[in-house]
Amino acid sequence: MAHAAPTPGTSPRGPFARGSSARGPFARRTSTGAGPGAGRNGRPAPPDVFGRRTHLLAKAAALLATGLVYGYWEASISRRGGPITGWNLFAGFMTTLAFLVLYLVVRQIARRLPREPHAALWGAFWGSAVGFLYSRSGVAMFTCVLVSLIVAAAVTGALVYWYYTRGDAVEARTARTT
């Protein structure tokens, strides 16, 4: 079902809604050009509630949490329902450290690559990460390789699609402004 987009200077309830005015509290401000406060589509960017440092800390915390979950997952698979031992914890933390280091290296390398190799590198990383965890469960190596390749192909395909659709939109916007 198609919905009409609100026009500049009207409230989201419509121009004929009771209590609406052209410059009421719900009036939208629009920008025709990409000024200093403009967002992606030329409209003003939403206010940034948190500062740059807070966003950086949140990124680091999310990355650390992902690494810890990955390490815990590996440790729980390798103990196979047995008791938690010191070696099991050590293996989990070493897996966390290896995951975080590899993630940061892949992120640094991927920044310098074009779209397709960038997507392939991330696909290889996530395919290998899932394949490693799957191999710790004791299944046949052929199955681990197959699952790893399937995950790598899915991540690569999704990222290629994402980068091409985003890149085309950015290129179209820059072509319109020049």
mmCIF file of C-alpha atoms in Angstrom:
data_model
loop_
_atom_site.group_PDB
_atom_site.id
_atom_site.type_symbol
_atom_site.label_atom_id
_atom_site.label_comp_id
_atom_site.label_asym_id
_atom_site.label_seq_id
_atom_site.Cartn_x
_atom_site.Cartn_y
_atom_site.Cartn_z
ATOM 1 C CA MET A 1 0.000 0.000 0.000
ATOM 2 C CA ALA A 2 1.413 3.391 -0.927
ATOM 3 C CA HIS A 3 1.412 6.251 1.541
ATOM 4 C CA ALA A 4 1.717 9.914 0.761
ATOM 5 C CA ALA A 5 4.845 11.585 2.034
ATOM 6 C CA PRO A 6 4.354 14.674 4.171
ATOM 7 C CA THR A 7 5.094 17.922 2.390
ATOM 8 C CA PRO A 8 7.319 20.618 3.847
ATOM 9 C CA GLY A 9 5.556 22.902 6.293
ATOM 10 C CA THR A 10 2.716 20.530 7.220
ATOM 11 C CA SER A 11 2.214 18.386 10.257
ATOM 12 C CA PRO A 12 2.369 14.593 10.003
ATOM 13 C CA ARG A 13 -1.382 14.537 10.667
ATOM 14 C CA GLY A 14 -2.099 16.329 7.402
ATOM 15 C CA PRO A 15 -2.780 19.916 6.341
ATOM 16 C CA PHE A 16 -6.459 19.795 7.312
ATOM 17 C CA ALA A 17 -6.051 18.224 10.740
ATOM 18 C CA ARG A 18 -7.445 20.166 13.660
ATOM 19 C CA GLY A 19 -4.848 22.420 15.241
ATOM 20 C CA SER A 20 -2.348 22.110 12.407
ATOM 21 C CA SER A 21 -0.479 25.099 11.137
ATOM 22 C CA ALA A 22 2.192 25.672 8.549
ATOM 23 C CA ARG A 23 4.852 26.226 11.228
ATOM 24 C CA GLY A 24 3.486 24.229 14.171
ATOM 25 C CA PRO A 25 5.468 22.002 16.490
ATOM 26 C CA PHE A 26 5.258 19.115 14.016
ATOM 27 C CA ALA A 27 6.331 21.093 10.947
ATOM 28 C CA ARG A 28 9.200 19.501 9.071
ATOM 29 C CA ARG A 29 12.249 21.453 8.166
ATOM 30 C CA THR A 30 13.781 20.521 4.876
ATOM 31 C CA SER A 31 16.972 21.463 3.199
ATOM 32 C CA THR A 32 17.436 21.796 -0.523
ATOM 33 C CA GLY A 33 21.188 21.418 -0.468
ATOM 34 C CA ALA A 34 23.792 19.552 1.457
ATOM 35 C CA GLY A 35 24.799 22.146 3.999
ATOM 36 C CA PRO A 36 27.066 21.633 6.972
ATOM 37 C CA GLY A 37 24.345 19.948 9.057
ATOM 38 C CA ALA A 38 22.825 17.949 6.211
ATOM 39 C CA GLY A 39 22.352 14.212 6.436
ATOM 40 C CA ARG A 40 22.552 11.616 3.686
ATOM 41 C CA ASN A 41 19.493 12.725 1.738
ATOM 42 C CA GLY A 42 20.055 16.475 2.011
ATOM 43 C CA ARG A 43 17.807 16.832 5.054
ATOM 44 C CA PRO A 44 19.215 18.001 8.362
ATOM 45 C CA ALA A 45 20.947 15.227 10.251
ATOM 46 C CA PRO A 46 19.352 14.196 13.526
ATOM 47 C CA PRO A 47 21.076 15.620 16.576
ATOM 48 C CA ASP A 48 23.940 13.556 17.919
ATOM 49 C CA VAL A 49 23.072 12.983 21.559
ATOM 50 C CA PHE A 50 26.381 11.346 22.417
ATOM 51 C CA GLY A 51 29.819 12.629 21.586
ATOM 52 C CA ARG A 52 32.502 11.076 19.415
ATOM 53 C CA ARG A 53 34.235 9.512 22.425
ATOM 54 C CA THR A 54 31.023 7.808 23.563
ATOM 55 C CA HIS A 55 30.454 6.328 20.105
ATOM 56 C CA LEU A 56 34.041 5.075 20.024
ATOM 57 C CA LEU A 57 33.655 3.452 23.442
ATOM 58 C CA ALA A 58 30.369 1.852 22.380
ATOM 59 C CA LYS A 59 32.025 0.399 19.269
ATOM 60 C CA ALA A 60 34.883 -0.992 21.345
ATOM 61 C CA ALA A 61 32.471 -2.438 23.919
ATOM 62 C CA ALA A 62 30.378 -4.094 21.201
ATOM 63 C CA LEU A 63 33.493 -5.578 19.606
ATOM 64 C CA LEU A 64 34.757 -6.858 22.961
ATOM 65 C CA ALA A 65 31.341 -8.344 23.761
ATOM 66 C CA THR A 66 31.277 -10.103 20.374
ATOM 67 C CA GLY A 67 34.758 -11.501 20.998
ATOM 68 C CA LEU A 68 33.839 -12.695 24.483
ATOM 69 C CA VAL A 69 30.690 -14.399 23.210
ATOM 70 C CA TYR A 70 32.762 -16.093 20.486
ATOM 71 C CA GLY A 71 35.356 -17.247 23.032
ATOM 72 C CA TYR A 72 32.690 -18.489 25.440
ATOM 73 C CA TRP A 73 31.002 -20.354 22.614
ATOM 74 C CA GLU A 74 34.271 -22.087 21.702
ATOM 75 C CA ALA A 75 34.981 -22.931 25.345
ATOM 76 C CA SER A 76 31.517 -24.385 25.876
ATOM 77 C CA ILE A 77 31.791 -26.485 22.720
ATOM 78 C CA SER A 78 35.240 -27.809 23.596
ATOM 79 C CA ARG A 79 34.329 -28.903 27.144
ATOM 80 C CA ARG A 80 31.470 -31.016 25.754
ATOM 81 C CA GLY A 81 29.262 -30.688 28.825
ATOM 82 C CA GLY A 82 32.046 -31.474 31.279
ATOM 83 C CA PRO A 83 33.215 -29.337 34.165
ATOM 84 C CA ILE A 84 34.710 -25.911 33.604
ATOM 85 C CA THR A 85 38.472 -26.107 34.010
ATOM 86 C CA GLY A 86 41.281 -23.574 33.960
ATOM 87 C CA TRP A 87 42.472 -24.842 30.583
ATOM 88 C CA ASN A 88 38.967 -24.454 29.232
ATOM 89 C CA LEU A 89 38.859 -20.824 30.376
ATOM 90 C CA PHE A 90 42.354 -20.232 29.004
ATOM 91 C CA ALA A 91 41.313 -21.648 25.609
ATOM 92 C CA GLY A 92 38.220 -19.434 25.595
ATOM 93 C CA PHE A 93 40.206 -16.287 26.339
ATOM 94 C CA MET A 94 42.858 -17.162 23.760
ATOM 95 C CA THR A 95 40.104 -17.704 21.198
ATOM 96 C CA THR A 96 38.643 -14.316 22.150
ATOM 97 C CA LEU A 97 42.040 -12.671 21.739
ATOM 98 C CA ALA A 98 42.656 -14.349 18.358
ATOM 99 C CA PHE A 99 39.178 -13.382 17.147
ATOM 100 C CA LEU A 100 39.623 -9.737 18.164
ATOM 101 C CA VAL A 101 43.086 -9.443 16.621
ATOM 102 C CA LEU A 102 41.971 -11.047 13.363
ATOM 103 C CA TYR A 103 38.851 -8.877 13.268
ATOM 104 C CA LEU A 104 40.897 -5.690 13.669
ATOM 105 C CA VAL A 105 43.401 -6.790 11.016
ATOM 106 C CA VAL A 106 40.634 -7.656 8.551
ATOM 107 C CA ARG A 107 38.937 -4.323 9.253
ATOM 108 C CA GLN A 108 42.147 -2.393 8.557
ATOM 109 C CA ILE A 109 42.854 -4.288 5.340
ATOM 110 C CA ALA A 110 39.234 -4.194 4.114
ATOM 111 C CA ARG A 111 39.113 -0.374 4.314
ATOM 112 C CA ARG A 112 41.643 -0.126 1.505
ATOM 113 C CA LEU A 113 39.958 -2.581 -0.858
ATOM 114 C CA PRO A 114 37.336 -2.031 -3.572
ATOM 115 C CA ARG A 115 33.814 -3.393 -3.123
ATOM 116 C CA GLU A 116 34.167 -6.996 -4.310
ATOM 117 C CA PRO A 117 37.450 -7.893 -2.561
ATOM 118 C CA HIS A 118 36.183 -6.071 0.531
ATOM 119 C CA ALA A 119 33.070 -8.259 0.598
ATOM 120 C CA ALA A 120 35.102 -11.412 -0.151
ATOM 121 C CA LEU A 121 37.499 -10.686 2.725
ATOM 122 C CA TRP A 122 34.658 -10.265 5.214
ATOM 123 C CA GLY A 123 32.975 -13.362 3.826
ATOM 124 C CA ALA A 124 36.181 -15.362 4.288
ATOM 125 C CA PHE A 125 36.563 -14.047 7.836
ATOM 126 C CA TRP A 126 33.040 -14.926 8.963
ATOM 127 C CA GLY A 127 33.055 -18.228 7.065
ATOM 128 C CA SER A 128 36.302 -19.207 8.772
ATOM 129 C CA ALA A 129 35.022 -18.092 12.172
ATOM 130 C CA VAL A 130 31.864 -20.181 11.881
ATOM 131 C CA GLY A 131 33.799 -23.094 10.379
ATOM 132 C CA PHE A 132 36.234 -23.068 13.309
ATOM 133 C CA LEU A 133 33.433 -23.187 15.852
ATOM 134 C CA TYR A 134 31.697 -25.935 13.908
ATOM 135 C CA SER A 135 34.912 -27.959 13.709
ATOM 136 C CA ARG A 136 35.258 -27.848 17.515
ATOM 137 C CA SER A 137 32.032 -29.838 17.819
ATOM 138 C CA GLY A 138 33.708 -32.964 16.411
ATOM 139 C CA VAL A 139 31.896 -33.308 13.090
ATOM 140 C CA ALA A 140 33.593 -34.463 9.884
ATOM 141 C CA MET A 141 36.024 -32.021 8.282
ATOM 142 C CA PHE A 142 34.126 -32.111 4.974
ATOM 143 C CA THR A 143 31.021 -30.855 6.769
ATOM 144 C CA CYS A 144 32.997 -28.057 8.449
ATOM 145 C CA VAL A 145 34.454 -26.934 5.129
ATOM 146 C CA LEU A 146 31.034 -27.071 3.465
ATOM 147 C CA VAL A 147 29.376 -24.999 6.209
ATOM 148 C CA SER A 148 32.265 -22.548 6.149
ATOM 149 C CA LEU A 149 31.972 -22.093 2.377
ATOM 150 C CA ILE A 150 28.200 -21.644 2.576
ATOM 151 C CA VAL A 151 28.522 -18.972 5.273
ATOM 152 C CA ALA A 152 31.345 -17.244 3.375
ATOM 153 C CA ALA A 153 29.314 -17.219 0.147
ATOM 154 C CA ALA A 154 26.220 -15.888 1.930
ATOM 155 C CA VAL A 155 28.129 -13.094 3.686
ATOM 156 C CA THR A 156 30.006 -12.181 0.505
ATOM 157 C CA GLY A 157 26.806 -12.118 -1.555
ATOM 158 C CA ALA A 158 24.963 -10.014 1.007
ATOM 159 C CA LEU A 159 27.822 -7.537 1.287
ATOM 160 C CA VAL A 160 28.251 -7.227 -2.488
ATOM 161 C CA TYR A 161 24.537 -6.470 -2.750
ATOM 162 C CA TRP A 162 24.767 -3.979 0.140
ATOM 163 C CA TYR A 163 27.800 -2.192 -1.268
ATOM 164 C CA TYR A 164 26.399 -1.999 -4.799
ATOM 165 C CA THR A 165 23.029 -0.647 -3.717
ATOM 166 C CA ARG A 166 24.577 1.883 -1.340
ATOM 167 C CA GLY A 167 27.369 2.809 -3.757
ATOM 168 C CA ASP A 168 24.985 3.388 -6.645
ATOM 169 C CA ALA A 169 22.848 5.688 -4.508
ATOM 170 C CA VAL A 170 25.885 7.686 -3.394
ATOM 171 C CA GLU A 171 27.170 7.920 -6.975
ATOM 172 C CA ALA A 172 23.742 9.064 -8.208
ATOM 173 C CA ARG A 173 23.569 11.780 -5.542
ATOM 174 C CA THR A 174 27.036 13.052 -6.315
ATOM 175 C CA ALA A 175 26.240 13.034 -10.050
ATOM 176 C CA ARG A 176 23.127 15.179 -9.412
ATOM 177 C CA THR A 177 25.005 17.766 -7.388
ATOM 178 C CA THR A 178 27.832 18.230 -9.903
#
